[in-house]
mmCIF file of C-alpha atoms and ligand atoms in Angstrom:
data_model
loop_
_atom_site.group_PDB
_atom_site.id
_atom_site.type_symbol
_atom_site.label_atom_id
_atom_site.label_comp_id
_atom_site.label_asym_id
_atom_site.label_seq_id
_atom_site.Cartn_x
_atom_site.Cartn_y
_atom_site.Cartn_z
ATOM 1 C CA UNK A 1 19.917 2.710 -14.974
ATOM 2 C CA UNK A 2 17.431 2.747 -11.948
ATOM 3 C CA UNK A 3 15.941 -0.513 -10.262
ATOM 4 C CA UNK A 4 17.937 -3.250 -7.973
ATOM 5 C CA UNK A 5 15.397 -5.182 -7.001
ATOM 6 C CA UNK A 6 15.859 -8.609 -8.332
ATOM 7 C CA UNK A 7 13.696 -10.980 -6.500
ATOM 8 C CA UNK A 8 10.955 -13.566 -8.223
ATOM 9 C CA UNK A 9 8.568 -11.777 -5.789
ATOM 10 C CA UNK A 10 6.757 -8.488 -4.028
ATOM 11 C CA UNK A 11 5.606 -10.330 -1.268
ATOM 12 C CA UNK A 12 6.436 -7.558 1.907
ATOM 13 C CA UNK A 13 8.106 -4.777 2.976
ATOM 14 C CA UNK A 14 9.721 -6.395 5.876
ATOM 15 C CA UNK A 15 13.063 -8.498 3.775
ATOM 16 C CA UNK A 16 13.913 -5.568 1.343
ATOM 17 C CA UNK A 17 17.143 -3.752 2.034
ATOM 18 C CA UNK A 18 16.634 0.176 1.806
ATOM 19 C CA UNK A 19 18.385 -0.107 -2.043
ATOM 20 C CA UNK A 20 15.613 -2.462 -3.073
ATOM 21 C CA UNK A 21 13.382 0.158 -1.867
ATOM 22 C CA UNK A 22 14.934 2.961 -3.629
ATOM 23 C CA UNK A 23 15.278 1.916 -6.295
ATOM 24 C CA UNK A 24 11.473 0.766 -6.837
ATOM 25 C CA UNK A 25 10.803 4.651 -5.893
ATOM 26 C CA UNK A 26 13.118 6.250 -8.279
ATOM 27 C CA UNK A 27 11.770 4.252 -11.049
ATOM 28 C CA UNK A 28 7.936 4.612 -9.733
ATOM 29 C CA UNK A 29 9.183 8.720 -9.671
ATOM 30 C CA UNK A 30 9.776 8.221 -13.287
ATOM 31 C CA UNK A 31 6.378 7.109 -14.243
ATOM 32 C CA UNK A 32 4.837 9.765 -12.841
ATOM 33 C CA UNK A 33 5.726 11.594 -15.252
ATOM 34 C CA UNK A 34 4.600 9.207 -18.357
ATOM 35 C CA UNK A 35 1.751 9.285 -17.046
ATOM 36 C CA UNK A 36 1.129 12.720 -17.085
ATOM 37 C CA UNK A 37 1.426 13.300 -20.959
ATOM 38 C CA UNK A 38 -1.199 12.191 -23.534
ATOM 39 C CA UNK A 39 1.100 8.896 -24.832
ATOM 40 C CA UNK A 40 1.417 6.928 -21.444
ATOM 41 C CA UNK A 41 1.703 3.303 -23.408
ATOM 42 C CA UNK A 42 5.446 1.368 -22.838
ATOM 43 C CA UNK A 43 5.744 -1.682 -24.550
ATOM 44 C CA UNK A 44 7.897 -3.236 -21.365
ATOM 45 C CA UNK A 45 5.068 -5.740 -20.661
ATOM 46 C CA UNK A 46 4.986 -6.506 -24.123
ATOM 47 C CA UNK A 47 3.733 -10.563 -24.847
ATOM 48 C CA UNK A 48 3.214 -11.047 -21.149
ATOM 49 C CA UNK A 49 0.129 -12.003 -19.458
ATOM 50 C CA UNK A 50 -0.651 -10.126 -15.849
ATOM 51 C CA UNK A 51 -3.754 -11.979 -13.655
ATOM 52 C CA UNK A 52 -5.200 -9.876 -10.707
ATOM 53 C CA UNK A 53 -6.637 -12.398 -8.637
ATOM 54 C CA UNK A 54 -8.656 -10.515 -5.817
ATOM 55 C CA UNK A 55 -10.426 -12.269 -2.858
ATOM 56 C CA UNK A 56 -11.268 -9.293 -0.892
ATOM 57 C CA UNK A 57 -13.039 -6.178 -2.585
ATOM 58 C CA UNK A 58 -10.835 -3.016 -3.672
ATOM 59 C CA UNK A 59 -11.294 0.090 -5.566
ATOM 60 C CA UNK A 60 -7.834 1.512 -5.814
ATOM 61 C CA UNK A 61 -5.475 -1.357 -5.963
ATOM 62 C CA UNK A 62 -6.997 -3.833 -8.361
ATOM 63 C CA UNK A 63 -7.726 -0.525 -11.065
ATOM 64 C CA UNK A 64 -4.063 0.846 -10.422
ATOM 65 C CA UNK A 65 -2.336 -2.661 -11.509
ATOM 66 C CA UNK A 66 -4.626 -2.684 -14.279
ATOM 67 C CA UNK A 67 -4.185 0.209 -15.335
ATOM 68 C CA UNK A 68 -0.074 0.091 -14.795
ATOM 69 C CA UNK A 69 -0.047 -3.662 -16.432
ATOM 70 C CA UNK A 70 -2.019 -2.157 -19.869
ATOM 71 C CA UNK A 71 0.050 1.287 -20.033
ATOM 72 C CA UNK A 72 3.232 -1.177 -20.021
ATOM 73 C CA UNK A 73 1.928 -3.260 -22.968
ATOM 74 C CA UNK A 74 0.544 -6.301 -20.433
ATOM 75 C CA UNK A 75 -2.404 -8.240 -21.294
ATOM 76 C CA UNK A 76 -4.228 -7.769 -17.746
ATOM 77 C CA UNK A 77 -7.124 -10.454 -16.754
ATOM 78 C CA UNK A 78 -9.540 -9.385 -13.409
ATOM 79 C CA UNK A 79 -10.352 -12.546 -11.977
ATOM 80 C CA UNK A 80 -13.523 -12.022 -10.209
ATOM 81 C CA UNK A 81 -13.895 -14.156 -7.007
ATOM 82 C CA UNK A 82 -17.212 -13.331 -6.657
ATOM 83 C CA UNK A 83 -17.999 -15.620 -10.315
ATOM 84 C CA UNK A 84 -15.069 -17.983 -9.898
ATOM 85 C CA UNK A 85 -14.648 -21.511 -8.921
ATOM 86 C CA UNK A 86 -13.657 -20.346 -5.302
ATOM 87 C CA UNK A 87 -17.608 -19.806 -4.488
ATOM 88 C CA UNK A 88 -17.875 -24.277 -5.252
ATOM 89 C CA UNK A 89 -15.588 -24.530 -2.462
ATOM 90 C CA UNK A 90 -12.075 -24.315 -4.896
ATOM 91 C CA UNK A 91 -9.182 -24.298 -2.626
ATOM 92 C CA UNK A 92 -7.063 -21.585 -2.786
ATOM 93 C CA UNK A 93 -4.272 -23.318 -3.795
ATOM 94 C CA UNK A 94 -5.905 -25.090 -6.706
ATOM 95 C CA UNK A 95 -7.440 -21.770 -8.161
ATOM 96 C CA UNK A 96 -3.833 -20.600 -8.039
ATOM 97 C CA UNK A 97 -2.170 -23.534 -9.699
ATOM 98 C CA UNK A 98 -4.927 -23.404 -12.395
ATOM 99 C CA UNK A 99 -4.662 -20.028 -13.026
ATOM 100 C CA UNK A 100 -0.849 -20.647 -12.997
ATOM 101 C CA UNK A 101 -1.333 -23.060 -15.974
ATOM 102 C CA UNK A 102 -2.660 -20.677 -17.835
ATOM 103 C CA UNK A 103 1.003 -19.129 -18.395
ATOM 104 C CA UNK A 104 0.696 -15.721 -16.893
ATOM 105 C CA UNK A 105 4.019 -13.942 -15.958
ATOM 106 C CA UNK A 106 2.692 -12.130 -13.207
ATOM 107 C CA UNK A 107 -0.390 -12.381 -10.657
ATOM 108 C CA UNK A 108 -1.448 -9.972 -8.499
ATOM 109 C CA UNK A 109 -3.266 -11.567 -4.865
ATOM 110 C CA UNK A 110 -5.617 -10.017 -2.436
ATOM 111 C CA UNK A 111 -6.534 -12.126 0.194
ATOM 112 C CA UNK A 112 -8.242 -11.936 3.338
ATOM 113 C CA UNK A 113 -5.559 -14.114 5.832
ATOM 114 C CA UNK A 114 -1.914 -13.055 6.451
ATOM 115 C CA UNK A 115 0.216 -15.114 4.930
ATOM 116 C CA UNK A 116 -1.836 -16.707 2.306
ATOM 117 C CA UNK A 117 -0.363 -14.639 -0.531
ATOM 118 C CA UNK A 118 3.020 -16.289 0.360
ATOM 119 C CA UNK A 119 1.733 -19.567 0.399
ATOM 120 C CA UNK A 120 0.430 -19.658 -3.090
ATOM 121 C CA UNK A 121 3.861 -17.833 -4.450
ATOM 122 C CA UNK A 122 5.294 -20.890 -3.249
ATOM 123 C CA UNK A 123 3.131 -23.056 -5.610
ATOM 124 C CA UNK A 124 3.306 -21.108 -8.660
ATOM 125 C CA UNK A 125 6.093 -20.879 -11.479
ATOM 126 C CA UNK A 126 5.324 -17.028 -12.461
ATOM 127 C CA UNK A 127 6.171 -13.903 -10.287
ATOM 128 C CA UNK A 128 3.719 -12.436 -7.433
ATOM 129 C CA UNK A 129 3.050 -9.638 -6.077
ATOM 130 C CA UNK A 130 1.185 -8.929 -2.983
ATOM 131 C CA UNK A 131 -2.033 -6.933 -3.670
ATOM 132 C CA UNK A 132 -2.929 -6.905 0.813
ATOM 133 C CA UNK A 133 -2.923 -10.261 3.055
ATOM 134 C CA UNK A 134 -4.940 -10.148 5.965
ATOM 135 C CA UNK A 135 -3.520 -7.663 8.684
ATOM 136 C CA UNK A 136 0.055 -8.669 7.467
ATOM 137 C CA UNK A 137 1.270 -6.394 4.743
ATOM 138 C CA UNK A 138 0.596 -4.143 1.590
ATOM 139 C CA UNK A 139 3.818 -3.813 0.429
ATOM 140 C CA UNK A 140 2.831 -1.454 -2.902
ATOM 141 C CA UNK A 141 0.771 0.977 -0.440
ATOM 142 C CA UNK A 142 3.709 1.350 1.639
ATOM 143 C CA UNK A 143 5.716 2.123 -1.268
ATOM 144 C CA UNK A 144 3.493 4.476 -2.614
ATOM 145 C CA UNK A 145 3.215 6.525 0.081
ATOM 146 C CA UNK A 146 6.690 6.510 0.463
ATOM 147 C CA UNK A 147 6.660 8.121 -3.318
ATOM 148 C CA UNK A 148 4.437 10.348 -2.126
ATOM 149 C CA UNK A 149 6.135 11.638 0.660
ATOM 150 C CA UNK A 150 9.447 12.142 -0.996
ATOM 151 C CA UNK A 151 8.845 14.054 -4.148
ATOM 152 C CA UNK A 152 6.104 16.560 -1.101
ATOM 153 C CA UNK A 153 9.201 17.010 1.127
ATOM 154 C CA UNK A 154 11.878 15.782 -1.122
ATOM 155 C CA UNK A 155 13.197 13.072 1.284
ATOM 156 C CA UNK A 156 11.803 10.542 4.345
ATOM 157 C CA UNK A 157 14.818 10.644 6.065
ATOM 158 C CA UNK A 158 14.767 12.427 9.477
ATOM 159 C CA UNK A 159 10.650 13.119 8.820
ATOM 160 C CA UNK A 160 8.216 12.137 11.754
ATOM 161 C CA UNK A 161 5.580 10.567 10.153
ATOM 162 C CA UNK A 162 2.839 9.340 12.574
ATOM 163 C CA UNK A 163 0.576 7.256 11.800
ATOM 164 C CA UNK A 164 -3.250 7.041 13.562
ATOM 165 C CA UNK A 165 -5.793 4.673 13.822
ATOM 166 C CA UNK A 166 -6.844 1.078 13.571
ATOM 167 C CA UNK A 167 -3.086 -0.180 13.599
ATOM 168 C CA UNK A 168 -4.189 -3.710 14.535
ATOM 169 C CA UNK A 169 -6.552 -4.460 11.461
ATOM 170 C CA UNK A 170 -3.616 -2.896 9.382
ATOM 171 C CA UNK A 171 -2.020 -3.988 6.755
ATOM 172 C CA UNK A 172 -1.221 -0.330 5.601
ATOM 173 C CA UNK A 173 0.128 0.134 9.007
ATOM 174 C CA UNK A 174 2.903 -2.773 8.966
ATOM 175 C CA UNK A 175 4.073 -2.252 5.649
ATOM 176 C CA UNK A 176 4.913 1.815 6.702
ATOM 177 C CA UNK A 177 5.969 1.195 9.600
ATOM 178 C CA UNK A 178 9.067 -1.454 7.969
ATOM 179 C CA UNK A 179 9.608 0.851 5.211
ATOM 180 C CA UNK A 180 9.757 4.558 6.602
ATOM 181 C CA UNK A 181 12.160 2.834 9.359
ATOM 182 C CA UNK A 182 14.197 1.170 6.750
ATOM 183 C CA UNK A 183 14.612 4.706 5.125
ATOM 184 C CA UNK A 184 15.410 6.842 8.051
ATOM 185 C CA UNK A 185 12.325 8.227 8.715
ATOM 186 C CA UNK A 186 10.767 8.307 12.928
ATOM 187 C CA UNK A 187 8.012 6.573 13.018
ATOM 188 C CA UNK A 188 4.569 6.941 16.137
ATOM 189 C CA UNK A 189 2.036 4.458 16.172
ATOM 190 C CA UNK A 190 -1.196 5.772 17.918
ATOM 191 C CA UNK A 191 -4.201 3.463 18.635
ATOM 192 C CA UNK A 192 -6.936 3.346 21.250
ATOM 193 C CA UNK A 193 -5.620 0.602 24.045
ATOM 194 C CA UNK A 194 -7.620 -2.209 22.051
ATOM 195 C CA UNK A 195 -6.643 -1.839 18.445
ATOM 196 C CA UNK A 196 -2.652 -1.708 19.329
ATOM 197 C CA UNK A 197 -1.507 -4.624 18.876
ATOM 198 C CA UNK A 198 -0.090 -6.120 21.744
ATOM 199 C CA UNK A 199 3.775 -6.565 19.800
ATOM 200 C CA UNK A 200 3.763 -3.304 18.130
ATOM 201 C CA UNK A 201 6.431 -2.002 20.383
ATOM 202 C CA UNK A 202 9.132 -4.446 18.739
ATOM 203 C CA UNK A 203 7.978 -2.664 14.966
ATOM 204 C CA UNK A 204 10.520 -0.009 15.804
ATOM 205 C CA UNK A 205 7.956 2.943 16.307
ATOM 206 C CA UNK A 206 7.046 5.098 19.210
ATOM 207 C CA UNK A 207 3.964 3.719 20.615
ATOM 208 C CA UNK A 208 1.344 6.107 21.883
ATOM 209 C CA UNK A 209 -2.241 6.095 23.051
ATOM 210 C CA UNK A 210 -2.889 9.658 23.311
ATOM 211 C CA UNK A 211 -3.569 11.101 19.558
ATOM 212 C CA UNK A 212 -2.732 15.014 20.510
ATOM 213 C CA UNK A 213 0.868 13.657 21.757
ATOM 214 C CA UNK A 214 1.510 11.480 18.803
ATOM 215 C CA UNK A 215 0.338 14.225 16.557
ATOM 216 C CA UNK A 216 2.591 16.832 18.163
ATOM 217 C CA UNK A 217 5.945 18.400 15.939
ATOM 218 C CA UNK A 218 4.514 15.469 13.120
ATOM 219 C CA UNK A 219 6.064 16.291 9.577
ATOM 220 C CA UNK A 220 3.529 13.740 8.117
ATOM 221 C CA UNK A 221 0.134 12.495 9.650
ATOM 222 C CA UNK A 222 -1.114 8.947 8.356
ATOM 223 C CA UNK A 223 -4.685 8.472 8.668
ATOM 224 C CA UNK A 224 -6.167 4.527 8.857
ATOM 225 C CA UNK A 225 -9.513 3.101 8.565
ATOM 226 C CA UNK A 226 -11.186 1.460 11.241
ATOM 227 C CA UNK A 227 -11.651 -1.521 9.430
ATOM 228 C CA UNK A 228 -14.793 -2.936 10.714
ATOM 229 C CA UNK A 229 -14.892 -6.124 8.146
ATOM 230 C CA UNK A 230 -11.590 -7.635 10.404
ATOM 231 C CA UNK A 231 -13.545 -6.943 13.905
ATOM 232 C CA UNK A 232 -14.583 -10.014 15.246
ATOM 233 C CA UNK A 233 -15.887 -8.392 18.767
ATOM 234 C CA UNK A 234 -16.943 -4.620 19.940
ATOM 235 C CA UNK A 235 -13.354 -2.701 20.228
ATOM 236 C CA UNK A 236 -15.183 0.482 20.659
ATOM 237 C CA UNK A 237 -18.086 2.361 22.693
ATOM 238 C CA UNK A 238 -19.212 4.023 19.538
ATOM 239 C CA UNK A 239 -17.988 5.781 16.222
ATOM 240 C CA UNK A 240 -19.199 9.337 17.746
ATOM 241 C CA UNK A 241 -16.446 8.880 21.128
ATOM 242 C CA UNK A 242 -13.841 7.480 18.533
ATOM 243 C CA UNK A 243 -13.971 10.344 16.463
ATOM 244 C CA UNK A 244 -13.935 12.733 19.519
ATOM 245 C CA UNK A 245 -10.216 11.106 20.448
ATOM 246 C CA UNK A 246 -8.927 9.876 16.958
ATOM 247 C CA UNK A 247 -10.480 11.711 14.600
ATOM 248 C CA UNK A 248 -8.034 13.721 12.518
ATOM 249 C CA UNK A 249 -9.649 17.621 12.507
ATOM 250 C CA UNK A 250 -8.111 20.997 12.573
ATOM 251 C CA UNK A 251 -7.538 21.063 16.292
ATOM 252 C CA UNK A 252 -5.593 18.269 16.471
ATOM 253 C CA UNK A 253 -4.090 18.669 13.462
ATOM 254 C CA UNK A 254 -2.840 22.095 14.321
ATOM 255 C CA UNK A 255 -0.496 20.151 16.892
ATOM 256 C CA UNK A 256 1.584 19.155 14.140
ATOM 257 C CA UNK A 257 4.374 20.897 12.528
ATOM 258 C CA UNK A 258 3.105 23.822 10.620
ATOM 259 C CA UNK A 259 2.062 22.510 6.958
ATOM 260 C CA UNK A 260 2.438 19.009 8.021
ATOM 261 C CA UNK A 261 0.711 16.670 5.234
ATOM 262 C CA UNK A 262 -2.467 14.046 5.642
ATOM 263 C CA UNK A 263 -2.715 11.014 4.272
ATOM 264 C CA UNK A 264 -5.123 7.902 4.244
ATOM 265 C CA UNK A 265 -4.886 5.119 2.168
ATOM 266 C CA UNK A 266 -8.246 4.886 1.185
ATOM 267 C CA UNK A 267 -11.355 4.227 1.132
ATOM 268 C CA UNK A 268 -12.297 6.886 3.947
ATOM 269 C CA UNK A 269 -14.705 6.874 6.716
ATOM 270 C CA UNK A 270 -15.403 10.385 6.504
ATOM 271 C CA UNK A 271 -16.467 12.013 10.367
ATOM 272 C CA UNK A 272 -15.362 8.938 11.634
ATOM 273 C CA UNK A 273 -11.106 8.620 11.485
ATOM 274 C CA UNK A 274 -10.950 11.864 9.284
ATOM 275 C CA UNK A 275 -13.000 15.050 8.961
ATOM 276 C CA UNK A 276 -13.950 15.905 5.636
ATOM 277 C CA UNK A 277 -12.823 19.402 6.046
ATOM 278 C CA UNK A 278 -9.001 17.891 5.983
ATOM 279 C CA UNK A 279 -10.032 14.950 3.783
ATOM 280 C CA UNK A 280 -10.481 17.852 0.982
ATOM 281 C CA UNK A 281 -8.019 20.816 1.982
ATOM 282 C CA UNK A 282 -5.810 20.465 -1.053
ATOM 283 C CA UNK A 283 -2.935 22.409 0.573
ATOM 284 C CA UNK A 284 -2.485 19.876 3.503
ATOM 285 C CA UNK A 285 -4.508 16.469 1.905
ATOM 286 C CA UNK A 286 -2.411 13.932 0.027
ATOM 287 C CA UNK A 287 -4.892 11.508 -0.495
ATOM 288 C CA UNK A 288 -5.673 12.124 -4.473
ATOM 289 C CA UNK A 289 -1.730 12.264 -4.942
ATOM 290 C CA UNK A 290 -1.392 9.017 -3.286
ATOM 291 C CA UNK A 291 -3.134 7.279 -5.937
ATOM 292 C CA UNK A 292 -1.539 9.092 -8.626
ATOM 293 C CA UNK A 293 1.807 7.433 -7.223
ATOM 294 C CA UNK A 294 -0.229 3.876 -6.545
ATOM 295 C CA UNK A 295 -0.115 3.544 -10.834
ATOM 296 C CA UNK A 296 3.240 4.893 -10.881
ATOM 297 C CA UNK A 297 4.732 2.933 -8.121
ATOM 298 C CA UNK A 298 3.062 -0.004 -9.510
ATOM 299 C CA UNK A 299 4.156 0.051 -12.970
ATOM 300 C CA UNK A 300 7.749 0.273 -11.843
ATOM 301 C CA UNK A 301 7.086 -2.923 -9.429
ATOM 302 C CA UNK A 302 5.791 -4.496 -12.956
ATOM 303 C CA UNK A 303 8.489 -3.800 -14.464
ATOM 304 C CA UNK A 304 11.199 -4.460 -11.492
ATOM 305 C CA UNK A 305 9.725 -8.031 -11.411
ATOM 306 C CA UNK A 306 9.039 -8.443 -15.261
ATOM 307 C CA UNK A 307 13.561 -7.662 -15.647
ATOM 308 C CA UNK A 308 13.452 -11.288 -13.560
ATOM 309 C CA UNK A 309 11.421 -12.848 -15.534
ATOM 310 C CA UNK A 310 13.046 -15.985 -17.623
ATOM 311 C CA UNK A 311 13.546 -14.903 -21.326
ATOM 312 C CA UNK A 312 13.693 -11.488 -20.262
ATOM 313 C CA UNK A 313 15.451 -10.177 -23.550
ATOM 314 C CA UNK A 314 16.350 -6.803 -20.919
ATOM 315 C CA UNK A 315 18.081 -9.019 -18.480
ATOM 316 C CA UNK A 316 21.485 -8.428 -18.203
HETATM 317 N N1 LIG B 1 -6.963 -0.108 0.948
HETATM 318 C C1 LIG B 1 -6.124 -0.444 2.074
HETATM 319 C C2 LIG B 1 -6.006 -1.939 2.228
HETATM 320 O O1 LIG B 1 -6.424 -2.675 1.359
HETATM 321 C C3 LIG B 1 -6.554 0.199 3.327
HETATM 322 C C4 LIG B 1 -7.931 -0.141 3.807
HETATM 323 O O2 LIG B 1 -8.628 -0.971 3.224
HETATM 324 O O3 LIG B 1 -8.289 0.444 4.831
HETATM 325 O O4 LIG B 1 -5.485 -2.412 3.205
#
C-alpha cells in the first residue's frame, strides 16, 4: 500500500524526507484517475469534519480542498474571513481555537505572514495543513507540480527545472525549490537583482539574473507572479521593461530544451510574467494540468493525514 507520511501535520516542504514525498505523489497519481470517471466519491473522509479557514483570497486552492475533502466523504466548511469574527479584531489564535472546538479533524490555513500557519497548528488538537503562509511555503503547490511533472516526463530526477520570476514574494518558489532538490531534480532561480532574495543562494539552486541563461537547456520552465499585494516599495521601473527581460515568450522560450514544458501556478498576469500565446499552447502549457493534479494531490494529503488521525479504524 502507498503513503508513508505519518505526521499530525502538512505544514512545509522543507522537513519531509524524499519517501514522505513520494509517497504523497504516488497516492495523489492514483486519484487522478478517480477523478476522471463519472463515480469520483470515496468514503475515506467518512464522519469527519474538514474547515478551510482562508485569510488571504484564492481561487484554486480553497475550491481544490473542497472539492478533494467532499469526493472523500468529508463534510467541508469555507470559513469566510471576510464575514468572520477576525474583521472585530479576533486574534488569530482565538478564531483558531474556536474553530478547533468545534471538533473538526482537519483545517486547512491561508494566511498572509510566514509562519503563522505553524503557530496556530501548535494550538489546535486536529491536523493542519498549510493552504500558503506569507512568502514562506505552499507545500501542496509544490507537490502538485511535482505530480505534474512526473507523470509529463515520467520522473524529476536529473530534470532542470528553472524557475522565473518574483522569487522573493514566493511562496510557490520555496516550496519547489526544497522539493525538486529533495527529489533529484537541478534547480535555477532567476529574478531581477531586487526580487532575489538576498539568502537564496543557500536554497540549493543556481542563482541567475539573466532570464535567457537560466532558461537555456531547461527541461521544465516555472513561471511566478509578480505578486504586487506583498510589495511594500517600487521593485520595478514598469510592467512593460519587466516583461521585455522576464517575460516568458517564444524567443526566450526557444532557449530551452526542445519541448520543454511551462508552468505557473496561477492566477496569471498575462503580458506581464507570461505571454498568452504560451499561457494557451496546449502542447508546451501545463497550467490546466496543474490543477487537475492540485485535487488529486490534495485528496491524497487528506487522506495521508486523515490515516493519523486518532480512531482511525485504517490505522495500522
Ligand atoms: N496561488 C499561489 C499562491 O497562493 C501563487 C500566487 O498567488 O501567485 O502562492
Amino acid at each position: 500500500m502507498t503513503g508513508h507520511y505519518s505526521r499530525q501535520h502538512l505544514l512545509a516542504i522543507a522537513p519531509l524526507q524524499r519517501h514522505e514525498i513520494e509517497s504523497l505523489l504516488d497516492l495523489g497519481n492514483e486519484y487522478v484517475d478517480l477523478n476522471r470517471q463519472i463515480q469520483k466519491k470515496r468514503d475515506t473522509l467518512r464522519g469527519r469534519t474538514l474547515i478551510n479557514l482562508f485569510f488571504e483570497p484564492s481561487t484554486r486552492t480553497q475550491s481544490s480542498f473542497e472539492l478533494a475533502g467532499k469526493r472523500l466523504g468529508a463534510d467541508v466548511m469555507n470559513m469566510s474571513v471576510a464575514q468572520s469574527s477576525v474583521r472585530k479584531g479576533e486574534t488569530l489564535i482565538d478564531t483558531a481555537t474556536t474553530l478547533n472546538a468545534m471538533h473538526p479533524d482537519i483545517i486547512v490555513i491561508r494566511h498572509q505572514d510566514s509562519g503563522a500557519v505553524a503557530l496556530l497548528a501548535d494550538k489546535v488538537t486536529c491536523s493542519v495543513i498549510n493552504a500558503g503562509d506569507g512568502a514562506h511555503e505552499h507545500p501542496t503547490q509544490a507537490l502538485l507540480d511535482a505530480l505534474t511533472i512526473r507523470r509529463r516526463m515520467g520522473r524529476i530526477e536529473g530534470l532542470t527545472v528553472t524557475i522565473a520570476g518574483d522569487v522573493m514574494h514566493s511562496r510557490v518558489a520555496r516550496s519547489n525549490v526544497h522539493l525538486l532538490n529533495k527529489l533529484g531534480a537541478r534547480v535555477r532561480l532567476v529574478a531581477p537583482r531586487t526580487l532575489m532574495p538576498a539568502g537564496a543562494g543557500e536554497w540549493g539552486a543556481e542563482i541567475f539574473n539573466d532570464m535567457r541563461h537560466a532558461i537555456t537547456g531547461a527541461d521544465i520552465v516555472m513561471m511566478l507572479r509578480l505578486q504586487s499585494e506583498r510589495m511594500t516599495g517600487s521593485f520595478l521601473p514598469s510592467q512593460r521593461e519587466y516583461f521585455h527581460f522576464y517575460g516568458l515568450d517564444r524567443e526566450k522560450l526557444a532557449l530551452a530544451k526542445p519541448g520543454a514544458f511551462v508552468m505557473h501556478p496561477g492566477p496569471m498576469n498575462r503580458g506581464v510574467e507570461i505571454d498568452s500565446a504560451i499561457a494557451d499552447d496546449i502542447d508546451r502549457s501545463l497550467i490546466h494540468e496543474q490543477v487537475e493534479m492540485g485535487v488529486a494531490v490534495r485528496m491524497a494529503v487528506l487522506e495521508a493525514l486523515a490515516r493519523q488521525l486518532p480512531n482511525d479504524e485504517r490505522k495500522s
